[in-house]
PDB file of C-alpha atoms and ligand atoms in Angstrom:
ATOM      1  CA  MET A 919      14.933   7.627  -8.976  1.00 52.00           C
ATOM      2  CA  PRO A 920      15.816   4.818  -7.203  1.00 57.00           C
ATOM      3  CA  VAL A 921      14.038   1.443  -6.365  1.00 59.00           C
ATOM      4  CA  PRO A 922      11.594   2.232  -3.269  1.00 69.00           C
ATOM      5  CA  LYS A 923      12.895   0.809  -0.398  1.00 66.00           C
ATOM      6  CA  ASN A 924       9.824   0.279   0.397  1.00 72.00           C
ATOM      7  CA  ALA A 925       6.079   1.322   0.473  1.00 75.00           C
ATOM      8  CA  MET A 926       7.489   5.359   2.789  1.00 76.00           C
ATOM      9  CA  GLU A 927       9.472   5.943  -0.316  1.00 79.00           C
ATOM     10  CA  ILE A 928       5.621   5.732  -2.457  1.00 83.00           C
ATOM     11  CA  TYR A 929       3.909   7.737   0.610  1.00 83.00           C
ATOM     12  CA  LYS A 930       6.347  10.539   0.727  1.00 83.00           C
ATOM     13  CA  HIS A 931       4.925  10.681  -3.305  1.00 86.00           C
ATOM     14  CA  LEU A 932       1.286  10.618  -2.386  1.00 88.00           C
ATOM     15  CA  ASP A 933      -1.627  13.289  -1.744  1.00 88.00           C
ATOM     16  CA  LYS A 934      -2.023  12.427   2.304  1.00 88.00           C
ATOM     17  CA  SER A 935      -5.925  13.867   2.241  1.00 89.00           C
ATOM     18  CA  ASN A 936      -6.519  10.004   2.433  1.00 87.00           C
ATOM     19  CA  CYS A 937      -9.253  11.159   0.388  1.00 90.00           C
ATOM     20  CA  ARG A 938     -10.339   7.351  -0.910  1.00 85.00           C
ATOM     21  CA  ASP A 939     -10.548   8.183  -4.566  1.00 87.00           C
ATOM     22  CA  CYS A 940      -8.071   5.034  -5.412  1.00 85.00           C
ATOM     23  CA  GLY A 941     -10.752   2.792  -3.111  1.00 81.00           C
ATOM     24  CA  GLU A 942      -8.430   2.470  -0.501  1.00 79.00           C
ATOM     25  CA  LYS A 943      -9.084   3.823   3.181  1.00 75.00           C
ATOM     26  CA  THR A 944      -5.600   5.586   3.381  1.00 80.00           C
ATOM     27  CA  CYS A 945      -3.185   6.961   1.297  1.00 84.00           C
ATOM     28  CA  LEU A 946      -0.631   4.920   3.718  1.00 79.00           C
ATOM     29  CA  ALA A 947      -2.934   2.142   3.075  1.00 75.00           C
ATOM     30  CA  PHE A 948      -2.788   2.956  -1.264  1.00 82.00           C
ATOM     31  CA  ALA A 949       1.566   3.364  -0.619  1.00 80.00           C
ATOM     32  CA  GLY A 950       1.554  -0.297   1.690  1.00 74.00           C
ATOM     33  CA  SER A 951      -0.266  -1.799  -1.692  1.00 73.00           C
ATOM     34  CA  VAL A 952       1.946  -0.736  -4.878  1.00 79.00           C
ATOM     35  CA  PHE A 953       4.883  -1.694  -2.261  1.00 74.00           C
ATOM     36  CA  THR A 954       3.667  -5.297  -2.286  1.00 64.00           C
ATOM     37  CA  GLY A 955       2.402  -5.415  -5.985  1.00 64.00           C
ATOM     38  CA  ARG A 956      -1.336  -5.696  -4.928  1.00 64.00           C
ATOM     39  CA  ARG A 957      -2.109  -1.696  -6.966  1.00 74.00           C
ATOM     40  CA  LYS A 958      -0.577  -0.410  -9.357  1.00 79.00           C
ATOM     41  CA  ILE A 959       1.343   3.547  -8.398  1.00 83.00           C
ATOM     42  CA  THR A 960      -1.717   4.809 -11.184  1.00 83.00           C
ATOM     43  CA  ASP A 961      -4.447   4.422  -9.489  1.00 83.00           C
ATOM     44  CA  CYS A 962      -3.835   7.012  -7.684  1.00 88.00           C
ATOM     45  CA  PRO A 963      -6.250   9.600  -9.840  1.00 86.00           C
ATOM     46  CA  LYS A 964      -4.191  12.970  -7.793  1.00 88.00           C
ATOM     47  CA  LEU A 965      -0.806  11.587  -8.607  1.00 85.00           C
ATOM     48  CA  ASP A 966       1.494  14.131 -10.789  1.00 78.00           C
ATOM     49  CA  GLN A 967       2.249  12.719 -14.461  1.00 76.00           C
ATOM     50  CA  GLU A 968       5.663  13.360 -13.627  1.00 75.00           C
ATOM     51  CA  ILE A 969       6.054  11.534 -10.341  1.00 75.00           C
ATOM     52  CA  ILE A 970       4.016   8.654 -12.146  1.00 75.00           C
ATOM     53  CA  HIS A 971       7.294   8.341 -14.549  1.00 72.00           C
ATOM     54  CA  ARG A 972       9.994   9.473 -12.158  1.00 70.00           C
ATOM     55  CA  LEU A 973       9.178   6.429 -10.602  1.00 69.00           C
ATOM     56  CA  PRO A 974      10.727   3.546 -11.825  1.00 57.00           C
ATOM     57  CA  GLY A 975       8.335   0.919 -13.394  1.00 49.00           C
ATOM     58  CA  GLU A 976       5.626   1.338 -11.930  1.00 45.00           C
ATOM     59  CA  SER A 977       4.246   3.289 -14.880  1.00 37.00           C
ATOM     60  CA  LYS A 978       4.503   0.876 -16.987  1.00 39.00           C
ATOM     61  CA  GLU A 979       5.408  -2.508 -15.941  1.00 44.00           C
ATOM     62  CA  GLN A 980       4.158  -3.328 -12.038  1.00 48.00           C
ATOM     63  CA  ARG A 981       6.860  -4.633 -10.169  1.00 54.00           C
ATOM     64  CA  THR A 982       6.357  -7.069  -7.514  1.00 58.00           C
ATOM     65  CA  LEU A 983       7.212  -6.928  -3.875  1.00 59.00           C
ATOM     66  CA  GLU A 984      10.267  -9.608  -3.899  1.00 62.00           C
ATOM     67  CA  GLU A 985      11.145  -7.646  -7.285  1.00 66.00           C
ATOM     68  CA  ASN A 986      12.226  -3.945  -5.507  1.00 68.00           C
ATOM     69  CA  ARG A 987      13.260  -5.912  -2.473  1.00 72.00           C
ATOM     70  CA  TYR A 988      16.127  -7.800  -4.264  1.00 75.00           C
ATOM     71  CA  GLU A 989      16.705  -4.869  -7.279  1.00 73.00           C
ATOM     72  CA  TYR A 990      17.839  -2.760  -3.772  1.00 77.00           C
ATOM     73  CA  LEU A 991      20.001  -5.359  -1.343  1.00 81.00           C
ATOM     74  CA  GLU A 992      21.676  -5.280  -4.992  1.00 82.00           C
ATOM     75  CA  ILE A 993      22.160  -2.285  -4.759  1.00 82.00           C
ATOM     76  CA  LEU A 994      23.372  -2.117  -1.575  1.00 86.00           C
ATOM     77  CA  LYS A 995      25.684  -5.323  -2.449  1.00 88.00           C
ATOM     78  CA  LYS A 996      27.778  -3.121  -5.183  1.00 86.00           C
ATOM     79  CA  GLU A 997      27.859  -0.168  -3.132  1.00 88.00           C
ATOM     80  CA  ILE A 998      29.681  -2.339  -0.118  1.00 93.00           C
ATOM     81  CA  SER A 999      32.293  -3.511  -2.901  1.00 91.00           C
ATOM     82  CA  ASN A1000      33.176   0.637  -2.486  1.00 91.00           C
ATOM     83  CA  ILE A1001      33.817   1.293   1.331  1.00 94.00           C
ATOM     84  CA  ASP A1002      36.447   0.430   3.396  1.00 96.00           C
ATOM     85  CA  LEU A1003      35.098  -2.322   5.208  1.00 96.00           C
ATOM     86  CA  ALA A1004      37.516  -3.322   7.769  1.00 96.00           C
ATOM     87  CA  GLU A1005      37.119   1.008   9.247  1.00 96.00           C
ATOM     88  CA  ALA A1006      33.179  -0.091   8.991  1.00 96.00           C
ATOM     89  CA  ALA A1007      34.113  -2.561  11.295  1.00 96.00           C
ATOM     90  CA  LYS A1008      36.093  -0.661  13.545  1.00 95.00           C
ATOM     91  CA  ARG A1009      32.131   2.225  13.363  1.00 94.00           C
ATOM     92  CA  ILE A1010      30.083   0.064  14.460  1.00 94.00           C
ATOM     93  CA  GLY A1011      31.819  -2.507  16.811  1.00 89.00           C
ATOM     94  CA  ALA A1012      32.615  -5.181  14.534  1.00 94.00           C
ATOM     95  CA  ASP A1013      35.297  -8.115  13.954  1.00 95.00           C
ATOM     96  CA  PHE A1014      37.295  -7.641  10.522  1.00 96.00           C
ATOM     97  CA  ARG A1015      39.100 -10.803   8.931  1.00 95.00           C
ATOM     98  CA  ASN A1016      40.080 -12.623   6.602  1.00 93.00           C
ATOM     99  CA  ASP A1017      38.323  -9.427   4.928  1.00 94.00           C
ATOM    100  CA  ARG A1018      35.325 -10.139   5.703  1.00 96.00           C
ATOM    101  CA  LEU A1019      32.979  -7.664   8.528  1.00 97.00           C
ATOM    102  CA  HIS A1020      31.586 -10.202  10.953  1.00 95.00           C
ATOM    103  CA  LEU A1021      28.751  -9.575  12.841  1.00 91.00           C
ATOM    104  CA  LYS A1022      25.550 -11.789  15.512  1.00 90.00           C
ATOM    105  CA  ILE A1023      22.027 -10.545  13.958  1.00 88.00           C
ATOM    106  CA  LEU A1024      19.644 -12.779  16.911  1.00 86.00           C
ATOM    107  CA  GLY A1025      22.341 -14.322  18.309  1.00 87.00           C
ATOM    108  CA  LYS A1026      24.083 -16.361  14.201  1.00 87.00           C
ATOM    109  CA  ASP A1027      27.262 -15.637  13.117  1.00 89.00           C
ATOM    110  CA  PHE A1028      27.038 -12.754   9.575  1.00 90.00           C
ATOM    111  CA  SER A1029      28.860 -11.787   7.367  1.00 93.00           C
ATOM    112  CA  VAL A1030      29.889  -9.925   4.245  1.00 94.00           C
ATOM    113  CA  ASP A1031      32.659 -10.158   1.795  1.00 95.00           C
ATOM    114  CA  THR A1032      34.359  -6.928   0.449  1.00 94.00           C
ATOM    115  CA  LYS A1033      32.474  -7.354  -2.753  1.00 91.00           C
ATOM    116  CA  GLY A1034      29.477  -7.322  -0.841  1.00 91.00           C
ATOM    117  CA  ASN A1035      28.576 -10.993  -0.854  1.00 90.00           C
ATOM    118  CA  ILE A1036      26.273 -11.743   2.515  1.00 90.00           C
ATOM    119  CA  SER A1037      27.466 -15.219   4.056  1.00 90.00           C
ATOM    120  CA  THR A1038      24.888 -16.589   7.353  1.00 84.00           C
ATOM    121  CA  SER A1039      24.219 -19.555   9.636  1.00 76.00           C
ATOM    122  CA  ILE A1040      20.781 -18.744   8.857  1.00 71.00           C
ATOM    123  CA  HIS A1041      18.269 -18.256   6.725  1.00 70.00           C
ATOM    124  CA  VAL A1042      17.660 -14.607   6.176  1.00 66.00           C
ATOM    125  CA  ASN A1043      15.362 -12.679   4.506  1.00 70.00           C
ATOM    126  CA  ALA A1044      15.774  -9.496   2.100  1.00 71.00           C
ATOM    127  CA  TRP A1045      14.312  -7.590   5.134  1.00 73.00           C
ATOM    128  CA  VAL A1046      16.913  -8.505   6.898  1.00 78.00           C
ATOM    129  CA  ALA A1047      19.408  -8.251   5.302  1.00 84.00           C
ATOM    130  CA  ILE A1048      18.705  -4.731   3.820  1.00 84.00           C
ATOM    131  CA  PRO A1049      18.610  -2.863   6.862  1.00 87.00           C
ATOM    132  CA  PHE A1050      22.004  -4.712   7.136  1.00 89.00           C
ATOM    133  CA  LEU A1051      23.507  -3.275   4.552  1.00 91.00           C
ATOM    134  CA  ASN A1052      22.273   0.019   5.436  1.00 89.00           C
ATOM    135  CA  TYR A1053      23.858  -0.522   9.221  1.00 93.00           C
ATOM    136  CA  ILE A1054      27.360  -1.043   7.630  1.00 94.00           C
ATOM    137  CA  LEU A1055      27.281   1.187   5.146  1.00 92.00           C
ATOM    138  CA  SER A1056      25.950   4.600   7.599  1.00 89.00           C
ATOM    139  CA  GLY A1057      25.501   3.179  11.008  1.00 91.00           C
ATOM    140  CA  LYS A1058      27.033   5.970  13.516  1.00 93.00           C
ATOM    141  CA  GLY A1059      27.936   3.142  15.818  1.00 92.00           C
ATOM    142  CA  ILE A1060      26.662   4.480  19.032  1.00 95.00           C
ATOM    143  CA  LEU A1061      25.765   1.786  21.600  1.00 96.00           C
ATOM    144  CA  PRO A1062      22.605   1.755  23.189  1.00 96.00           C
ATOM    145  CA  SER A1063      21.525   3.870  25.625  1.00 96.00           C
ATOM    146  CA  GLY A1064      18.962   1.433  27.979  1.00 94.00           C
ATOM    147  CA  ASN A1065      15.842   4.184  27.226  1.00 96.00           C
ATOM    148  CA  TRP A1066      13.634   2.689  25.375  1.00 96.00           C
ATOM    149  CA  VAL A1067      11.085   4.731  23.614  1.00 97.00           C
ATOM    150  CA  SER A1068       8.585   3.829  21.209  1.00 96.00           C
ATOM    151  CA  PHE A1069       8.261   3.564  16.956  1.00 96.00           C
ATOM    152  CA  ARG A1070       6.881   7.273  17.110  1.00 95.00           C
ATOM    153  CA  GLU A1071       9.835   8.207  19.300  1.00 96.00           C
ATOM    154  CA  LEU A1072      12.177   7.816  17.052  1.00 96.00           C
ATOM    155  CA  LYS A1073      13.552  10.192  14.905  1.00 92.00           C
ATOM    156  CA  ASP A1074      10.187  10.734  11.317  1.00 87.00           C
ATOM    157  CA  GLY A1075       8.779   8.044  13.259  1.00 91.00           C
ATOM    158  CA  LYS A1076       5.565  10.349  14.100  1.00 89.00           C
ATOM    159  CA  GLU A1077       4.821   9.765  10.473  1.00 81.00           C
ATOM    160  CA  PHE A1078       4.809   6.449   9.582  1.00 82.00           C
ATOM    161  CA  TYR A1079       4.149   5.137  12.933  1.00 90.00           C
ATOM    162  CA  PRO A1080       0.113   3.908  11.055  1.00 86.00           C
ATOM    163  CA  LEU A1081       2.474   1.969   8.338  1.00 85.00           C
ATOM    164  CA  PHE A1082       4.556   0.472  11.275  1.00 90.00           C
ATOM    165  CA  ARG A1083       1.902  -0.555  13.129  1.00 91.00           C
ATOM    166  CA  LYS A1084      -0.556  -2.658  11.064  1.00 88.00           C
ATOM    167  CA  ARG A1085       2.788  -3.954   9.197  1.00 87.00           C
ATOM    168  CA  CYS A1086       4.684  -5.007  12.885  1.00 92.00           C
ATOM    169  CA  GLU A1087       3.063  -4.735  15.784  1.00 95.00           C
ATOM    170  CA  GLU A1088      -0.700  -5.954  14.689  1.00 94.00           C
ATOM    171  CA  PRO A1089       1.055  -9.090  12.818  1.00 93.00           C
ATOM    172  CA  ILE A1090       2.862 -10.207  15.462  1.00 94.00           C
ATOM    173  CA  LYS A1091       0.653  -9.623  18.103  1.00 94.00           C
ATOM    174  CA  ARG A1092      -2.389 -11.282  15.630  1.00 92.00           C
ATOM    175  CA  VAL A1093       0.903 -14.131  15.912  1.00 91.00           C
ATOM    176  CA  ALA A1094       1.716 -14.238  19.706  1.00 92.00           C
ATOM    177  CA  ASP A1095      -2.247 -14.422  20.388  1.00 91.00           C
ATOM    178  CA  VAL A1096      -2.935 -17.796  19.279  1.00 89.00           C
ATOM    179  CA  TYR A1097       0.735 -19.332  19.440  1.00 86.00           C
ATOM    180  CA  THR A1098       1.652 -19.021  22.521  1.00 79.00           C
ATOM    181  CA  ASP A1099       4.834 -20.510  22.888  1.00 84.00           C
ATOM    182  CA  LEU A1100       6.285 -17.705  20.510  1.00 86.00           C
ATOM    183  CA  PHE A1101       8.385 -16.002  23.493  1.00 87.00           C
ATOM    184  CA  ASP A1102       9.743 -19.283  24.638  1.00 86.00           C
ATOM    185  CA  ASP A1103      11.066 -19.845  21.461  1.00 85.00           C
ATOM    186  CA  LEU A1104      12.151 -16.145  20.901  1.00 84.00           C
ATOM    187  CA  VAL A1105      14.759 -16.097  23.280  1.00 86.00           C
ATOM    188  CA  HIS A1106      15.514 -19.818  22.332  1.00 84.00           C
ATOM    189  CA  ILE A1107      15.633 -20.020  18.134  1.00 84.00           C
ATOM    190  CA  PHE A1108      16.744 -16.133  18.513  1.00 85.00           C
ATOM    191  CA  SER A1109      19.195 -15.718  21.828  1.00 86.00           C
ATOM    192  CA  GLY A1110      16.062 -13.252  23.410  1.00 89.00           C
ATOM    193  CA  ARG A1111      16.446 -12.776  26.838  1.00 89.00           C
ATOM    194  CA  LYS A1112      13.370 -12.797  28.776  1.00 88.00           C
ATOM    195  CA  VAL A1113      13.356  -8.960  30.990  1.00 87.00           C
ATOM    196  CA  LYS A1114      11.566  -7.930  33.949  1.00 83.00           C
ATOM    197  CA  LYS A1115       8.343  -6.150  33.487  1.00 75.00           C
ATOM    198  CA  GLN A1116       8.684  -2.626  31.223  1.00 76.00           C
ATOM    199  CA  PHE A1117       5.903  -1.208  30.471  1.00 81.00           C
ATOM    200  CA  GLU A1118       3.713  -2.952  33.428  1.00 83.00           C
ATOM    201  CA  ALA A1119       3.567  -5.983  30.051  1.00 88.00           C
ATOM    202  CA  ASP A1120       3.344  -9.586  31.257  1.00 90.00           C
ATOM    203  CA  ILE A1121       5.774 -10.984  29.292  1.00 91.00           C
ATOM    204  CA  SER A1122       8.972  -8.723  27.862  1.00 92.00           C
ATOM    205  CA  VAL A1123      12.021 -10.446  25.551  1.00 93.00           C
ATOM    206  CA  VAL A1124      14.856  -8.022  24.063  1.00 94.00           C
ATOM    207  CA  LEU A1125      15.931  -9.208  20.602  1.00 93.00           C
ATOM    208  CA  HIS A1126      19.161  -7.835  18.986  1.00 93.00           C
ATOM    209  CA  PRO A1127      18.703  -7.948  15.034  1.00 92.00           C
ATOM    210  CA  LEU A1128      21.837  -6.043  14.851  1.00 91.00           C
ATOM    211  CA  PRO A1129      24.223  -5.327  17.518  1.00 90.00           C
ATOM    212  CA  ARG A1130      23.670  -2.518  18.654  1.00 94.00           C
ATOM    213  CA  VAL A1131      19.740  -1.395  17.350  1.00 95.00           C
ATOM    214  CA  PRO A1132      18.435  -3.961  20.801  1.00 95.00           C
ATOM    215  CA  ILE A1133      14.077  -4.161  19.931  1.00 96.00           C
ATOM    216  CA  MET A1134      11.790  -5.219  22.628  1.00 96.00           C
ATOM    217  CA  ILE A1135       8.958  -6.485  21.784  1.00 94.00           C
ATOM    218  CA  CYS A1136       5.913  -6.331  25.104  1.00 94.00           C
ATOM    219  CA  TYR A1137       2.638  -8.442  25.449  1.00 93.00           C
ATOM    220  CA  TRP A1138      -0.166  -7.681  27.495  1.00 94.00           C
ATOM    221  CA  LEU A1139      -2.272 -10.832  27.949  1.00 92.00           C
ATOM    222  CA  PRO A1140      -6.057 -10.076  27.103  1.00 91.00           C
ATOM    223  CA  GLU A1141      -7.978  -9.529  30.446  1.00 88.00           C
ATOM    224  CA  GLU A1142     -11.703  -8.397  31.578  1.00 85.00           C
ATOM    225  CA  GLY A1143     -13.095  -7.504  28.483  1.00 84.00           C
ATOM    226  CA  LEU A1144      -9.821  -5.913  26.950  1.00 89.00           C
ATOM    227  CA  GLU A1145      -8.000  -7.418  24.143  1.00 92.00           C
ATOM    228  CA  SER A1146      -4.206  -8.140  24.064  1.00 94.00           C
ATOM    229  CA  SER A1147      -2.104  -5.859  22.834  1.00 94.00           C
ATOM    230  CA  LEU A1148       2.024  -5.762  21.642  1.00 95.00           C
ATOM    231  CA  ASN A1149       3.894  -3.586  21.191  1.00 96.00           C
ATOM    232  CA  LEU A1150       7.595  -2.848  19.549  1.00 96.00           C
ATOM    233  CA  PHE A1151       9.975  -0.725  21.591  1.00 97.00           C
ATOM    234  CA  PHE A1152      13.502   0.504  20.419  1.00 97.00           C
ATOM    235  CA  ASP A1153      16.154   1.990  22.106  1.00 97.00           C
ATOM    236  CA  ASP A1154      16.497   6.254  22.242  1.00 97.00           C
ATOM    237  CA  THR A1155      19.770   5.703  19.610  1.00 97.00           C
ATOM    238  CA  ALA A1156      18.605   3.121  17.228  1.00 96.00           C
ATOM    239  CA  ASP A1157      17.397   6.201  15.191  1.00 94.00           C
ATOM    240  CA  LYS A1158      21.801   6.215  14.873  1.00 93.00           C
ATOM    241  CA  ASN A1159      22.211   3.995  13.586  1.00 92.00           C
ATOM    242  CA  LEU A1160      19.321   3.114  11.234  1.00 91.00           C
ATOM    243  CA  HIS A1161      17.263   5.036   8.925  1.00 85.00           C
ATOM    244  CA  ILE A1162      14.001   5.403   9.722  1.00 87.00           C
ATOM    245  CA  ASN A1163      13.046   3.499   6.773  1.00 82.00           C
ATOM    246  CA  ALA A1164      15.785   0.612   7.203  1.00 85.00           C
ATOM    247  CA  ILE A1165      14.381   0.598  11.002  1.00 91.00           C
ATOM    248  CA  TYR A1166      10.183   0.192   9.241  1.00 89.00           C
ATOM    249  CA  THR A1167      11.896  -2.783   6.813  1.00 85.00           C
ATOM    250  CA  LEU A1168      13.770  -4.406  10.011  1.00 89.00           C
ATOM    251  CA  GLY A1169      10.249  -4.876  11.938  1.00 91.00           C
ATOM    252  CA  ALA A1170       9.055  -6.391   8.814  1.00 87.00           C
ATOM    253  CA  GLY A1171      11.628  -8.750   7.641  1.00 86.00           C
ATOM    254  CA  LEU A1172      10.968  -9.971  12.478  1.00 89.00           C
ATOM    255  CA  THR A1173       7.480 -10.118  11.940  1.00 91.00           C
ATOM    256  CA  HIS A1174       7.835 -12.273   8.565  1.00 86.00           C
ATOM    257  CA  MET A1175      10.489 -15.025   9.913  1.00 86.00           C
ATOM    258  CA  PHE A1176       8.007 -14.605  13.651  1.00 88.00           C
ATOM    259  CA  GLU A1177       5.029 -16.166  11.124  1.00 89.00           C
ATOM    260  CA  LYS A1178       7.056 -18.689   9.311  1.00 86.00           C
ATOM    261  CA  ILE A1179       7.760 -20.125  12.769  1.00 84.00           C
ATOM    262  CA  SER A1180       4.218 -20.358  13.668  1.00 84.00           C
ATOM    263  CA  VAL A1181       3.282 -21.708  10.818  1.00 82.00           C
ATOM    264  CA  ARG A1182       6.652 -24.157  11.188  1.00 78.00           C
ATOM    265  CA  HIS A1183       5.167 -24.313  14.496  1.00 74.00           C
ATOM    266  CA  GLY A1184       1.611 -26.236  13.356  1.00 68.00           C
ATOM    267  CA  VAL A1185      -0.077 -22.493  13.540  1.00 65.00           C
ATOM    268  CA  SER A1186      -2.354 -21.308  10.918  1.00 57.00           C
ATOM    269  CA  SER A1187      -5.422 -19.002  12.706  1.00 51.00           C
ATOM    270  CA  LEU A1188      -3.293 -15.769  11.494  1.00 51.00           C
TER     271      LEU A1188
HETATM  272  S1  SF4 B1380      -6.120   8.422  -4.523  1.00 86.47           S
HETATM  273 FE1  SF4 B1380      -4.605   9.314  -4.056  1.00 86.47          FE
HETATM  274  S2  SF4 B1380      -5.136  10.445  -2.835  1.00 86.47           S
HETATM  275 FE2  SF4 B1380      -6.577   9.976  -2.374  1.00 86.47          FE
HETATM  276  S3  SF4 B1380      -6.368   7.779  -1.289  1.00 86.47           S
HETATM  277 FE3  SF4 B1380      -6.170   7.453  -2.423  1.00 86.47          FE
HETATM  278  S4  SF4 B1380      -3.025   7.544  -2.678  1.00 86.47           S
HETATM  279 FE4  SF4 B1380      -4.090   8.895  -1.670  1.00 86.47          FE
END
């Protein structure tokens, strides 16, 4: 069985009864804990022995989140070395020159060579590098339609929305609550674009983590006893250009980047 790409890959093998026998409130929470290395897959008493033995490493030695991510990244790089990169560039609307495929990620140059070696002008974590390579390998290159939908409205998004909410939308909201310059910085640092009010939000910013997979962050300020709130929206073509797993990973990657920026700007109370 391949290395789990994210918590969803683990979740799909669980009983999904939310019985709490493992001590976690839900099977989703348990999957997240296993993926991040805080729990062992064997802590779920309802899991079939056969599945435990098929999941790589978990039954014998606990893999760390970093190991999982970097091993999967290496697999993707090998896959890149087996495809016609010039053809892939044509398919996804990227440039191909000097034996490299070039794309903009968050407004910055990002390229990969025919051996899968990545070169970039900004530090991009594996969470973002993984969807980038997935996009090259299997993206259809469909142009955005301009219709914004939530994660749960994308293909297979409903089942995994609770995890997405917990790992992406809630942490970004916590950043936005305390780091008031977040949205201005997203515009300046990541070539984001403030857009007219969407879904009655107080602030709406569109980012392009991949050229044809825009993400819109909408933030509602707190008012009269109501808490602030934040949602991410995707173009309704996103699931044609990236599998839902990769969309989740991309959201998690952006979340890590925003958390890091806020810490760099002296915000520590997340
Ligand atoms: S023990 Fe297994 S089935 Fe029960 S909540 Fe935990 S992960 Fe889910």
